[in-house]
Structure formats: structure tokens, C-alpha cells
Amino acid sequence: MSGKPRVVILGAGPAGITAAWRLSELGYPVTVLDRDGAVGGMARTIKVGDYLVDFGPHTFHIRETDESRTVLKAISRFFGDDPLILTRGTRVLLRGKEYVYPLEMLQVLTGVSPILSARIVFDYLMATLKSTFSPAQKEDSFEEWGVRNLGRTLYDLCFGIYSARVWGLPTSQISSKQAQRVAKLNLKNIILRTLGIRADPATYFTKYMYPRKGISLLYEGMAAEVRAAGNTILLNSPVVRLERDGDRIARVVYTAGGREQTVEGDVVLSTLPLPALVGMTKPPLPATVAEHASKLRYRSLKLIYIALKRPQMTDYHWVYLLDGQFRVNRLSEQKNVSADMVPPDRTVLCIELSLWKDEPLWQASDKEIYELALRDLMKMGYGVTAAEVEEYHVTDIPTAYPVYELNFEDHLIPVLDGVHEIPNLLTLGRHGLFLNNSMDDNVLLGMQIADHINRPEGANSQAWKTQMLAFMNLRFQGK
């Protein structure tokens, strides 16, 4: 490995561990630091009692694009023997009825009352006429985007109430960029799907790949090859400080065994949340960068796992809870992704609850959080009773999702600019880019940053930032 720059990677989640694996293949000396005791970040498998479950629901998207095919070809061996190829199994629960997602419009129109069905169609036609004769110059908020594309009734019914609960803000205060996950779900495309007409694979991919024993297998396989190449992964080693000499990061300080230790590197790749990264950099970045970073907020999650004494509750991977009567957001059932992870006579649910870390509920006891989730579960119509619960487990993710408030770009871009003024510091991944992307995106970014470093001219933070801004813009457009 002599002669190649030393690379220090902050975070062993999908983006970080993929970068480490790819760089190891290319012969680079790599050190990975992570605060957790396992690789995979939020995309890892944990034990709940005697059962294996993912840390929130995870599958690897299979997109019908050359880029996706290239990534899957490179990493397919890490999925283990006989990996599962799954077809999307998603439902939304609306007014006591289940609907297929992506929405199939005829099912919605025939499932709701005739009056509500007429309102949906009328509002959509009015929105279409308005868009045709008075096109928007700019759609600032999620609400404006939704009403323009779906009509008021369908937007409120299927996205407005749910989105406000997930993000903790009125949708009039959420940027239309948050619509990236549903950007092409206007009524026209929904109707085309209902008629069997092929839709954009970037939006309507329906295939997933999954290791039979849990998503961690993917990243543990990468980590094994990193170590086999003679490189180092330091777990239970949270980063506390990035120290600069002149304009470059000279060393990273972390804690292990209760003591501060250091690792030196020529290139530093960070997947840490941007506000944390800015705060850790010493001497500090300009005060304006820190001020902008303080405006970038993350939505937190409580994950409530409930093991039931029954073989199965649903046939689906995920169920989204759209009605206002629910406080929780989404339900997933692990054995419907892989039956190899939970015994035949039991099932384990994962229920997600979005919160702000500064609201009182974040400090509630595990028992209180479980009881809230159980109350909502009993409202869903699956006949669950408290007597069926074998055990429960509550965990949390403090920085689960970047929140796209109105004009968030006015803060994000100066932070990315400020961080990448340091020539040997490059950021990637969900937290490192403040980007609500998918696991397959992060694996792709890990491969791309390794290839960037391996160029004849080497790593260049400004060139990488330009590449990432272009990538982020595509995702903000739903592509």
C-alpha cells in the first residue's frame, strides 16, 4: 500500500463501509472509525430477544438503470447464498381500508365514499386547469407542490396529514424538495399505472434484494474484505475532534476505552451529520458556517419492536398509516422480508414514531412509548391484543432524517461550501450531504468517492462537492 494516500473514514454506515471496501480493493491504506459496536450504521441487523430484526426496515432497491446494475454486479457476493429478490409489498391504511402503494387510482376512487371520490376528481381537474393556464413560477412548499399535482383533496388525504406528522411541521413550512420521494406521483401517472402503462423506473421501481439473514450481512461482508486487505475498522470509537494544520485536516481524535487517541490521514471522508462535523473541526470553521449549520435540523425516530405470539399479522413489508388518528407513522413486519429471521409461530413488528429530540415524548420511558405504539396498533384493525405480546424493545435514532424546511438550501449550500474549503475533507452519505437518499444511493456514493480518490490527480474536495451537488439536484427532482 506504500505510496498511496492514507484515508480516514468517519462512519461505518453504508456509504462509509462501501468506500472503505472499494478503496481497500484499490490498494489504499484505510482506517474506519465508528461509534457503534457493529458496521452498517442505521442499516444493520440487531437482536430483539431471541429474534433477528433490522434496525428499522431495510431492503436494497433494484432500479432499472445501468448505474444500479453496475452496483449490484459489484456487491452481489455480499448478499450471501441464495439472496431474496422481493417485489414491493407496501400498503397504506386509509380510513380503515388498505390500499396498494404506489396508489392505484381506481382502487382509491372505488374504496372511498362516492362524495369523496367526486371531490378527488373535481379537485384534480381544477388543479390541472390552473396548472395549464397559470403555471407556477416556483413551488416553495410541499403543500403547494402537492395541491398543484394532486388536487387538494387527494393531497390532504394521502400525503398532507401523514407528512406533517412525520416531519413535525405543517407542510406549508416544508420545502417542495421533500417531495423527492413522491415527485412523479401525480394523478396522471397514477392512472397510467392503473391502466398497466409502464412508469418511470426511477420512481416506480418495485424490486428489492435482501440477504436471508438480515441486511447486516451485506456490510459485514464488506468489512471482512477491508480487514483482509490489512486495513482497520475501529468500532466503539466515536470521533470527538478533527484537528487542522494550516488548511488541511492533519489528524482525527477519537475515544476508545475511555481515552482519547488519534489517527493521522492524508484524506478524510466524513459521513457524520454536517452540524456535528462543523462543530468538531478545530481550529473552527468561520462563524457564518457554524451559524448556517445550526439551522440544519434532523427528525428523530423511536423504533418500537413488538413480538407477537402469532405466525403472521400481514402479508406486507410495510404499512403506512395515513389517518390523523394515529401518532405513529409506519409499521413493518420482518418475516415478510425474510422468513428465515423469525420462527414460524412468531412475528416481530417494527413501529416507527417520529419526534423532535426537544419534545417531552422523547424523554418518555420505554414502557410509555410501547404503550403508545400498542394503542395505535390495536386501532389498525388486525385484531391485536395486549395478551398476544410476548415482548417488546424500544430503541431510537437521534438523527434519522434531514428535515427540508423552507429555504433549507440557503443554509445547506454555505455549509457544504465551508466544509469543502478544507481540501482533504470530503463528505458523503445521508448525513454527510444532508440528503434523504436510499441505501443503494449510499453504496453508489461509497463506490464513486473511492473512484474519485483513485484518479491520477487524486482527491479534490471542490471537484467532489460539484459532483455531489449535481447528484443531489437529481434526487431533489425525484430522479
Short mmCIF file of C-alpha atoms in Angstrom, two decimals:
data_model
loop_
_atom_site.label_atom_id
_atom_site.label_comp_id
_atom_site.label_asym_id
_atom_site.label_seq_id
_atom_site.Cartn_x
_atom_site.Cartn_y
_atom_site.Cartn_z
CA MET A 1 0.00 0.00 0.00
CA SER A 2 3.04 2.29 0.15
CA GLY A 3 2.82 5.46 -1.90
CA LYS A 4 -0.95 5.80 -1.77
CA PRO A 5 -2.55 8.44 0.49
CA ARG A 6 -3.84 7.31 3.88
CA VAL A 7 -7.64 7.59 4.07
CA VAL A 8 -9.56 8.03 7.33
CA ILE A 9 -13.31 7.35 7.08
CA LEU A 10 -15.69 8.70 9.70
CA GLY A 11 -18.67 6.36 9.99
CA ALA A 12 -19.14 2.69 9.03
CA GLY A 13 -22.65 3.01 7.62
CA PRO A 14 -23.48 2.03 4.02
CA ALA A 15 -21.58 4.92 2.40
CA GLY A 16 -18.54 4.74 4.70
CA ILE A 17 -18.02 0.99 4.72
CA THR A 18 -18.57 0.78 0.95
CA ALA A 19 -15.90 3.46 0.42
CA ALA A 20 -13.56 1.53 2.73
CA TRP A 21 -14.15 -1.71 0.82
CA ARG A 22 -13.66 -0.12 -2.59
CA LEU A 23 -10.52 1.74 -1.50
CA SER A 24 -9.15 -1.47 0.01
CA GLU A 25 -9.64 -3.19 -3.34
CA LEU A 26 -7.69 -0.36 -4.95
CA GLY A 27 -4.80 -0.76 -2.51
CA TYR A 28 -5.28 2.26 -0.24
CA PRO A 29 -4.43 2.26 3.48
CA VAL A 30 -7.76 2.87 5.25
CA THR A 31 -8.87 3.43 8.84
CA VAL A 32 -12.60 3.48 9.64
CA LEU A 33 -13.97 4.98 12.88
CA ASP A 34 -17.49 4.35 14.17
CA ARG A 35 -19.21 4.99 17.50
CA ASP A 36 -21.33 1.82 17.29
CA GLY A 37 -20.30 -1.73 18.04
CA ALA A 38 -21.16 -3.01 14.54
CA VAL A 39 -20.86 -1.84 10.95
CA GLY A 40 -23.88 -0.79 8.90
CA GLY A 41 -24.99 2.36 10.72
CA MET A 42 -28.77 2.63 10.54
CA ALA A 43 -28.76 -0.27 8.04
CA ARG A 44 -27.82 -3.07 10.38
CA THR A 45 -29.41 -6.12 11.97
CA ILE A 46 -29.97 -6.31 15.73
CA LYS A 47 -31.31 -8.89 18.19
CA VAL A 48 -34.64 -8.40 19.92
CA GLY A 49 -34.84 -11.16 22.48
CA ASP A 50 -34.34 -14.35 20.53
CA TYR A 51 -35.18 -12.75 17.18
CA LEU A 52 -33.14 -11.07 14.47
CA VAL A 53 -34.59 -7.85 13.07
CA ASP A 54 -33.29 -4.92 11.10
CA PHE A 55 -32.69 -1.54 12.72
CA GLY A 56 -35.80 -0.23 11.01
CA PRO A 57 -36.97 -1.75 7.71
CA HIS A 58 -34.27 -2.05 5.03
CA THR A 59 -34.10 -3.54 1.56
CA PHE A 60 -31.78 -2.79 -1.35
CA HIS A 61 -33.58 -1.19 -4.30
CA ILE A 62 -33.13 -2.69 -7.74
CA ARG A 63 -33.55 0.14 -10.22
CA GLU A 64 -33.84 -0.43 -13.95
CA THR A 65 -30.80 1.71 -14.70
CA ASP A 66 -27.27 0.93 -15.89
CA GLU A 67 -25.90 2.54 -12.73
CA SER A 68 -27.94 0.26 -10.48
CA ARG A 69 -26.97 -2.83 -12.46
CA THR A 70 -23.28 -1.92 -12.15
CA VAL A 71 -23.54 -1.51 -8.38
CA LEU A 72 -25.41 -4.78 -7.89
CA LYS A 73 -22.90 -6.69 -10.02
CA ALA A 74 -20.06 -5.37 -7.88
CA ILE A 75 -21.61 -6.19 -4.49
CA SER A 76 -23.84 -9.21 -5.20
CA ARG A 77 -21.46 -11.62 -3.42
CA PHE A 78 -22.04 -9.78 -0.15
CA PHE A 79 -25.73 -10.73 -0.10
CA GLY A 80 -24.83 -14.31 0.81
CA ASP A 81 -26.13 -17.58 -0.58
CA ASP A 82 -29.46 -17.52 -2.39
CA PRO A 83 -30.40 -13.88 -1.66
CA LEU A 84 -34.03 -12.90 -1.84
CA ILE A 85 -35.40 -10.89 -4.76
CA LEU A 86 -38.55 -9.26 -3.43
CA THR A 87 -41.42 -7.47 -5.10
CA ARG A 88 -42.57 -4.35 -3.30
CA GLY A 89 -45.19 -5.26 -0.72
CA THR A 90 -46.45 -1.93 0.54
CA ARG A 91 -49.88 -0.81 1.69
CA VAL A 92 -51.34 2.37 3.05
CA LEU A 93 -54.03 2.30 5.71
CA LEU A 94 -56.61 4.98 5.00
CA ARG A 95 -59.98 5.32 6.69
CA GLY A 96 -59.87 1.75 7.88
CA LYS A 97 -59.06 0.28 4.45
CA GLU A 98 -55.84 -0.92 2.87
CA TYR A 99 -54.69 0.41 -0.49
CA VAL A 100 -51.84 -0.68 -2.73
CA TYR A 101 -48.87 1.68 -2.88
CA PRO A 102 -47.93 3.23 -5.28
CA LEU A 103 -51.57 4.23 -5.34
CA GLU A 104 -53.78 2.60 -7.92
CA MET A 105 -56.36 5.25 -8.55
CA LEU A 106 -59.35 3.10 -9.37
CA GLN A 107 -58.91 1.31 -6.05
CA VAL A 108 -58.89 4.62 -4.20
CA LEU A 109 -61.86 6.07 -6.08
CA THR A 110 -63.97 2.95 -5.54
CA GLY A 111 -62.78 2.49 -1.94
CA VAL A 112 -63.84 5.85 -0.57
CA SER A 113 -67.37 7.25 -0.47
CA PRO A 114 -68.90 8.49 -3.76
CA ILE A 115 -68.89 12.07 -2.43
CA LEU A 116 -65.19 11.91 -1.55
CA SER A 117 -64.40 10.23 -4.86
CA ALA A 118 -66.16 13.06 -6.74
CA ARG A 119 -64.22 15.65 -4.72
CA ILE A 120 -60.91 13.95 -5.59
CA VAL A 121 -61.65 14.04 -9.32
CA PHE A 122 -63.07 17.58 -9.26
CA ASP A 123 -60.11 18.99 -7.31
CA TYR A 124 -57.65 17.28 -9.63
CA LEU A 125 -59.37 18.69 -12.72
CA MET A 126 -59.37 22.18 -11.21
CA ALA A 127 -55.68 21.85 -10.30
CA THR A 128 -54.89 20.68 -13.84
CA LEU A 129 -56.70 23.64 -15.39
CA LYS A 130 -54.91 26.03 -13.08
CA SER A 131 -51.54 24.46 -13.90
CA THR A 132 -52.28 24.64 -17.63
CA PHE A 133 -53.36 28.28 -17.78
CA SER A 134 -51.37 29.66 -14.85
CA PRO A 135 -48.22 27.55 -14.41
CA ALA A 136 -46.31 28.02 -11.18
CA GLN A 137 -43.17 30.10 -11.41
CA LYS A 138 -41.89 28.45 -8.24
CA GLU A 139 -43.39 25.97 -5.79
CA ASP A 140 -41.86 26.81 -2.44
CA SER A 141 -43.61 24.36 -0.15
CA PHE A 142 -44.51 20.69 -0.07
CA GLU A 143 -48.16 21.74 0.26
CA GLU A 144 -48.05 23.90 -2.88
CA TRP A 145 -46.41 21.08 -4.82
CA GLY A 146 -48.94 18.52 -3.58
CA VAL A 147 -52.05 20.57 -4.27
CA ARG A 148 -50.81 21.54 -7.74
CA ASN A 149 -50.03 17.94 -8.70
CA LEU A 150 -52.77 16.01 -6.92
CA GLY A 151 -55.55 18.43 -6.08
CA ARG A 152 -56.35 19.49 -2.52
CA THR A 153 -58.50 16.50 -1.51
CA LEU A 154 -56.17 13.71 -2.62
CA TYR A 155 -53.12 15.57 -1.30
CA ASP A 156 -54.62 16.06 2.16
CA LEU A 157 -55.92 12.52 2.24
CA CYS A 158 -52.78 10.70 1.12
CA PHE A 159 -49.84 12.99 1.87
CA GLY A 160 -50.69 16.13 3.85
CA ILE A 161 -51.71 14.70 7.23
CA TYR A 162 -49.08 11.94 7.14
CA SER A 163 -46.23 14.24 6.08
CA ALA A 164 -47.00 16.80 8.79
CA ARG A 165 -46.82 14.01 11.39
CA VAL A 166 -43.59 12.52 10.02
CA TRP A 167 -41.75 15.83 9.72
CA GLY A 168 -43.26 17.60 12.72
CA LEU A 169 -44.15 20.71 10.74
CA PRO A 170 -47.14 21.97 8.73
CA THR A 171 -46.48 21.05 5.11
CA SER A 172 -46.65 24.76 4.25
CA GLN A 173 -43.33 25.01 6.14
CA ILE A 174 -41.68 22.05 4.39
CA SER A 175 -39.76 22.56 1.15
CA SER A 176 -41.12 21.05 -2.04
CA LYS A 177 -37.73 19.29 -2.24
CA GLN A 178 -39.10 16.89 0.36
CA ALA A 179 -41.41 15.67 -2.39
CA GLN A 180 -38.42 13.89 -3.97
CA ARG A 181 -39.77 10.51 -2.83
CA VAL A 182 -43.15 11.11 -4.45
CA ALA A 183 -42.22 13.63 -7.13
CA LYS A 184 -43.90 11.86 -10.02
CA LEU A 185 -46.95 10.63 -8.13
CA ASN A 186 -49.39 12.97 -9.82
CA LEU A 187 -52.81 11.71 -10.78
CA LYS A 188 -51.85 11.26 -14.43
CA ASN A 189 -49.05 8.82 -13.59
CA ILE A 190 -51.24 7.02 -11.06
CA ILE A 191 -53.90 6.49 -13.72
CA LEU A 192 -51.28 5.31 -16.24
CA ARG A 193 -50.11 2.71 -13.74
CA THR A 194 -53.68 1.63 -13.13
CA LEU A 195 -54.02 1.04 -16.88
CA GLY A 196 -50.83 -1.02 -16.90
CA ILE A 197 -48.72 1.55 -18.72
CA ARG A 198 -45.05 1.48 -17.76
CA ALA A 199 -43.94 4.30 -15.49
CA ASP A 200 -40.56 5.89 -14.78
CA PRO A 201 -38.29 3.25 -13.15
CA ALA A 202 -36.64 5.95 -11.04
CA THR A 203 -39.96 6.44 -9.22
CA TYR A 204 -41.75 3.12 -9.60
CA PHE A 205 -39.04 0.52 -9.00
CA THR A 206 -40.70 -2.48 -7.38
CA LYS A 207 -37.85 -4.98 -6.90
CA TYR A 208 -35.61 -5.32 -3.87
CA MET A 209 -32.66 -7.52 -2.96
CA TYR A 210 -32.17 -8.80 0.56
CA PRO A 211 -29.82 -11.21 2.42
CA ARG A 212 -31.79 -14.01 4.08
CA LYS A 213 -30.19 -13.44 7.50
CA GLY A 214 -30.57 -9.66 7.65
CA ILE A 215 -29.22 -6.55 5.98
CA SER A 216 -26.07 -6.52 8.15
CA LEU A 217 -24.71 -9.42 6.10
CA LEU A 218 -24.08 -7.01 3.23
CA TYR A 219 -21.90 -4.63 5.26
CA GLU A 220 -20.23 -7.31 7.37
CA GLY A 221 -19.06 -8.91 4.12
CA MET A 222 -17.53 -5.62 3.01
CA ALA A 223 -15.93 -5.13 6.43
CA ALA A 224 -14.37 -8.62 6.26
CA GLU A 225 -12.67 -7.73 2.97
CA VAL A 226 -11.46 -4.40 4.40
CA ARG A 227 -9.78 -6.24 7.27
CA ALA A 228 -8.45 -8.97 4.96
CA ALA A 229 -6.66 -6.24 3.00
CA GLY A 230 -4.81 -5.26 6.17
CA ASN A 231 -6.94 -2.22 6.90
CA THR A 232 -8.51 -1.18 10.21
CA ILE A 233 -12.11 -0.74 11.39
CA LEU A 234 -12.31 0.73 14.89
CA LEU A 235 -15.76 0.21 16.45
CA ASN A 236 -16.99 1.77 19.71
CA SER A 237 -14.69 4.64 18.74
CA PRO A 238 -16.65 7.89 18.43
CA VAL A 239 -14.94 10.83 16.74
CA VAL A 240 -14.52 13.85 19.01
CA ARG A 241 -12.33 16.24 17.01
CA LEU A 242 -10.80 16.92 13.60
CA GLU A 243 -7.54 18.83 14.01
CA ARG A 244 -6.23 21.08 11.26
CA ASP A 245 -2.67 22.07 10.47
CA GLY A 246 -2.94 25.03 8.16
CA ASP A 247 -5.81 24.46 5.75
CA ARG A 248 -5.83 20.63 5.93
CA ILE A 249 -7.08 18.01 8.37
CA ALA A 250 -3.93 16.51 9.86
CA ARG A 251 -5.41 14.09 12.37
CA VAL A 252 -8.69 12.78 13.76
CA VAL A 253 -9.17 12.39 17.52
CA TYR A 254 -11.49 9.67 18.81
CA THR A 255 -12.19 7.95 22.11
CA ALA A 256 -11.62 4.27 22.80
CA GLY A 257 -11.57 2.61 26.20
CA GLY A 258 -12.23 5.94 27.86
CA ARG A 259 -9.10 7.57 26.40
CA GLU A 260 -8.54 9.98 23.55
CA GLN A 261 -6.50 8.57 20.69
CA THR A 262 -5.50 9.93 17.29
CA VAL A 263 -5.17 8.70 13.75
CA GLU A 264 -3.42 10.64 11.01
CA GLY A 265 -4.54 10.69 7.41
CA ASP A 266 -3.97 12.38 4.07
CA VAL A 267 -7.65 12.29 3.08
CA VAL A 268 -10.66 12.33 5.42
CA LEU A 269 -14.09 11.11 4.30
CA SER A 270 -16.97 12.05 6.60
CA THR A 271 -20.43 10.53 6.77
CA LEU A 272 -21.17 12.32 10.06
CA PRO A 273 -24.09 14.77 10.34
CA LEU A 274 -22.94 18.08 8.90
CA PRO A 275 -23.69 20.17 12.05
CA ALA A 276 -21.65 17.73 14.16
CA LEU A 277 -18.78 17.75 11.67
CA VAL A 278 -18.65 21.55 11.69
CA GLY A 279 -18.60 21.59 15.49
CA MET A 280 -15.78 19.03 15.67
CA THR A 281 -13.40 20.86 13.33
CA LYS A 282 -10.57 22.69 15.12
CA PRO A 283 -9.49 25.42 14.62
CA PRO A 284 -13.14 26.17 13.91
CA LEU A 285 -14.59 26.97 10.53
CA PRO A 286 -15.83 30.55 10.03
CA ALA A 287 -18.65 31.58 12.37
CA THR A 288 -21.02 32.01 9.43
CA VAL A 289 -20.58 28.33 8.52
CA ALA A 290 -21.35 27.28 12.10
CA GLU A 291 -24.41 29.57 12.14
CA HIS A 292 -25.77 28.04 8.95
CA ALA A 293 -25.03 24.51 10.25
CA SER A 294 -27.09 25.22 13.38
CA LYS A 295 -30.15 25.76 11.13
CA LEU A 296 -29.99 22.25 9.68
CA ARG A 297 -32.33 20.03 11.69
CA TYR A 298 -32.85 16.27 11.87
CA ARG A 299 -36.04 14.42 12.69
CA SER A 300 -35.56 11.69 15.28
CA LEU A 301 -37.17 8.25 15.47
CA LYS A 302 -38.24 5.85 18.15
CA LEU A 303 -38.36 2.24 16.92
CA ILE A 304 -40.74 0.01 18.85
CA TYR A 305 -40.33 -3.73 18.25
CA ILE A 306 -43.25 -5.89 19.32
CA ALA A 307 -43.03 -9.69 19.21
CA LEU A 308 -46.46 -11.30 18.83
CA LYS A 309 -47.48 -14.84 19.65
CA ARG A 310 -48.93 -15.43 16.21
CA PRO A 311 -47.35 -16.65 12.96
CA GLN A 312 -48.04 -13.52 10.91
CA MET A 313 -50.06 -10.32 11.05
CA THR A 314 -49.99 -9.05 7.44
CA ASP A 315 -48.67 -10.12 4.04
CA TYR A 316 -46.77 -6.85 3.52
CA HIS A 317 -43.32 -5.44 4.10
CA TRP A 318 -44.59 -2.00 5.14
CA VAL A 319 -47.88 -0.35 6.05
CA TYR A 320 -48.07 3.47 6.04
CA LEU A 321 -50.62 4.95 8.44
CA LEU A 322 -52.22 7.96 6.77
CA ASP A 323 -55.13 8.79 9.09
CA GLY A 324 -54.91 11.53 11.68
CA GLN A 325 -55.99 9.17 14.48
CA PHE A 326 -52.50 7.62 14.54
CA ARG A 327 -49.47 9.06 16.30
CA VAL A 328 -47.04 6.51 14.83
CA ASN A 329 -46.04 6.61 11.15
CA ARG A 330 -45.32 3.21 9.74
CA LEU A 331 -45.40 -0.49 10.51
CA SER A 332 -43.10 -3.18 9.10
CA GLU A 333 -43.13 -6.95 9.61
CA GLN A 334 -39.67 -8.53 9.46
CA LYS A 335 -40.61 -12.07 8.45
CA ASN A 336 -42.41 -10.78 5.35
CA VAL A 337 -39.00 -9.61 4.14
CA SER A 338 -37.23 -12.81 5.21
CA ALA A 339 -38.97 -15.75 6.86
CA ASP A 340 -35.53 -17.07 7.90
CA MET A 341 -35.20 -14.44 10.65
CA VAL A 342 -38.23 -15.17 12.86
CA PRO A 343 -39.64 -18.58 13.97
CA PRO A 344 -42.74 -19.87 12.13
CA ASP A 345 -45.01 -19.42 15.16
CA ARG A 346 -43.95 -15.85 15.95
CA THR A 347 -43.82 -12.49 14.19
CA VAL A 348 -41.98 -9.27 15.05
CA LEU A 349 -43.31 -5.84 14.14
CA CYS A 350 -41.32 -2.62 13.94
CA ILE A 351 -43.39 0.51 14.57
CA GLU A 352 -41.87 3.93 13.84
CA LEU A 353 -42.58 7.10 15.79
CA SER A 354 -41.22 10.45 14.58
CA LEU A 355 -40.21 13.02 17.19
CA TRP A 356 -38.19 16.13 17.87
CA LYS A 357 -35.47 15.46 20.44
CA ASP A 358 -36.55 18.53 22.42
CA GLU A 359 -40.18 17.46 22.87
CA PRO A 360 -41.23 15.79 26.14
CA LEU A 361 -42.18 12.49 24.48
CA TRP A 362 -38.53 11.91 23.51
CA GLN A 363 -37.74 11.61 27.23
CA ALA A 364 -40.64 9.21 27.93
CA SER A 365 -39.86 5.77 29.32
CA ASP A 366 -39.68 2.73 27.06
CA LYS A 367 -42.88 1.47 28.67
CA GLU A 368 -44.73 4.70 27.83
CA ILE A 369 -43.51 4.61 24.22
CA TYR A 370 -44.50 0.94 23.90
CA GLU A 371 -47.98 1.61 25.29
CA LEU A 372 -48.49 4.46 22.81
CA ALA A 373 -47.45 2.18 19.93
CA LEU A 374 -49.65 -0.66 21.18
CA ARG A 375 -52.69 1.64 21.36
CA ASP A 376 -52.17 2.62 17.73
CA LEU A 377 -51.54 -0.99 16.73
CA MET A 378 -54.85 -2.01 18.27
CA LYS A 379 -56.62 0.67 16.18
CA MET A 380 -55.32 -0.73 12.89
CA GLY A 381 -57.87 -3.48 12.55
CA TYR A 382 -55.59 -6.53 12.75
CA GLY A 383 -57.15 -7.83 15.97
CA VAL A 384 -54.01 -7.45 18.10
CA THR A 385 -54.48 -7.61 21.88
CA ALA A 386 -52.04 -6.90 24.70
CA ALA A 387 -52.20 -10.58 25.70
CA GLU A 388 -50.56 -11.54 22.38
CA VAL A 389 -47.43 -9.52 23.08
CA GLU A 390 -44.52 -11.78 24.02
CA GLU A 391 -42.00 -8.97 24.50
CA TYR A 392 -41.12 -5.50 23.30
CA HIS A 393 -37.96 -3.48 22.74
CA VAL A 394 -37.59 0.28 22.21
CA THR A 395 -34.58 1.97 20.63
CA ASP A 396 -34.02 5.30 18.94
CA ILE A 397 -32.23 7.12 16.11
CA PRO A 398 -31.48 10.74 17.13
CA THR A 399 -30.58 11.88 13.59
CA ALA A 400 -32.83 9.75 11.40
CA TYR A 401 -33.89 12.11 8.61
CA PRO A 402 -32.72 15.53 7.40
CA VAL A 403 -35.64 17.95 7.55
CA TYR A 404 -36.13 20.14 4.48
CA GLU A 405 -37.63 23.30 5.87
CA LEU A 406 -38.45 26.18 3.55
CA ASN A 407 -35.27 27.66 2.08
CA PHE A 408 -33.07 25.00 3.69
CA GLU A 409 -30.69 25.34 0.70
CA ASP A 410 -29.82 28.84 1.95
CA HIS A 411 -28.15 27.10 4.92
CA LEU A 412 -27.06 23.80 3.36
CA ILE A 413 -25.04 25.23 0.47
CA PRO A 414 -22.92 27.56 2.66
CA VAL A 415 -22.18 24.62 4.98
CA LEU A 416 -21.12 22.35 2.11
CA ASP A 417 -19.06 25.21 0.69
CA GLY A 418 -17.39 25.88 4.05
CA VAL A 419 -16.60 22.24 4.81
CA HIS A 420 -15.17 21.60 1.36
CA GLU A 421 -12.89 24.62 1.60
CA ILE A 422 -10.73 22.13 3.50
CA PRO A 423 -9.00 20.46 0.53
CA ASN A 424 -8.62 16.99 2.04
CA LEU A 425 -12.09 16.72 3.66
CA LEU A 426 -14.90 15.20 1.57
CA THR A 427 -18.43 14.37 2.75
CA LEU A 428 -20.86 11.72 1.55
CA GLY A 429 -23.91 9.74 2.58
CA ARG A 430 -27.26 10.74 4.06
CA HIS A 431 -25.76 12.74 6.91
CA GLY A 432 -22.67 13.96 5.14
CA LEU A 433 -24.74 15.52 2.37
CA PHE A 434 -27.94 16.23 4.34
CA LEU A 435 -29.74 14.15 1.71
CA ASN A 436 -32.77 11.91 2.24
CA ASN A 437 -31.45 9.20 -0.03
CA SER A 438 -31.77 5.43 -0.08
CA MET A 439 -29.36 2.71 0.95
CA ASP A 440 -28.49 1.88 -2.66
CA ASP A 441 -27.65 5.56 -3.21
CA ASN A 442 -25.19 5.47 -0.31
CA VAL A 443 -23.48 2.34 -1.60
CA LEU A 444 -23.19 4.02 -5.00
CA LEU A 445 -21.67 7.14 -3.37
CA GLY A 446 -19.17 5.00 -1.47
CA MET A 447 -18.00 3.45 -4.74
CA GLN A 448 -17.91 6.80 -6.51
CA ILE A 449 -15.82 8.54 -3.86
CA ALA A 450 -13.25 5.73 -3.97
CA ASP A 451 -13.03 6.09 -7.74
CA HIS A 452 -12.71 9.87 -7.29
CA ILE A 453 -9.76 9.45 -4.91
CA ASN A 454 -8.15 6.96 -7.30
CA ARG A 455 -8.00 9.46 -10.17
CA PRO A 456 -4.48 10.41 -11.32
CA GLU A 457 -4.96 13.88 -9.82
CA GLY A 458 -6.19 12.41 -6.51
CA ALA A 459 -8.86 13.69 -4.12
CA ASN A 460 -10.16 17.21 -4.66
CA SER A 461 -12.81 18.47 -2.27
CA GLN A 462 -14.11 21.15 -4.65
CA ALA A 463 -14.48 18.75 -7.58
CA TRP A 464 -16.22 16.22 -5.30
CA LYS A 465 -18.59 18.90 -3.98
CA THR A 466 -19.54 19.86 -7.54
CA GLN A 467 -20.23 16.21 -8.37
CA MET A 468 -22.34 15.78 -5.25
CA LEU A 469 -24.38 18.94 -5.84
CA ALA A 470 -25.30 17.59 -9.29
CA PHE A 471 -26.24 14.22 -7.74
CA MET A 472 -28.32 15.89 -5.04
CA ASN A 473 -30.13 18.04 -7.60
CA LEU A 474 -31.21 14.89 -9.47
CA ARG A 475 -32.56 13.35 -6.27
CA PHE A 476 -34.37 16.59 -5.40
CA GLN A 477 -36.08 16.25 -8.78
CA GLY A 478 -37.15 12.69 -7.95
CA LYS A 479 -34.73 11.12 -10.44
#
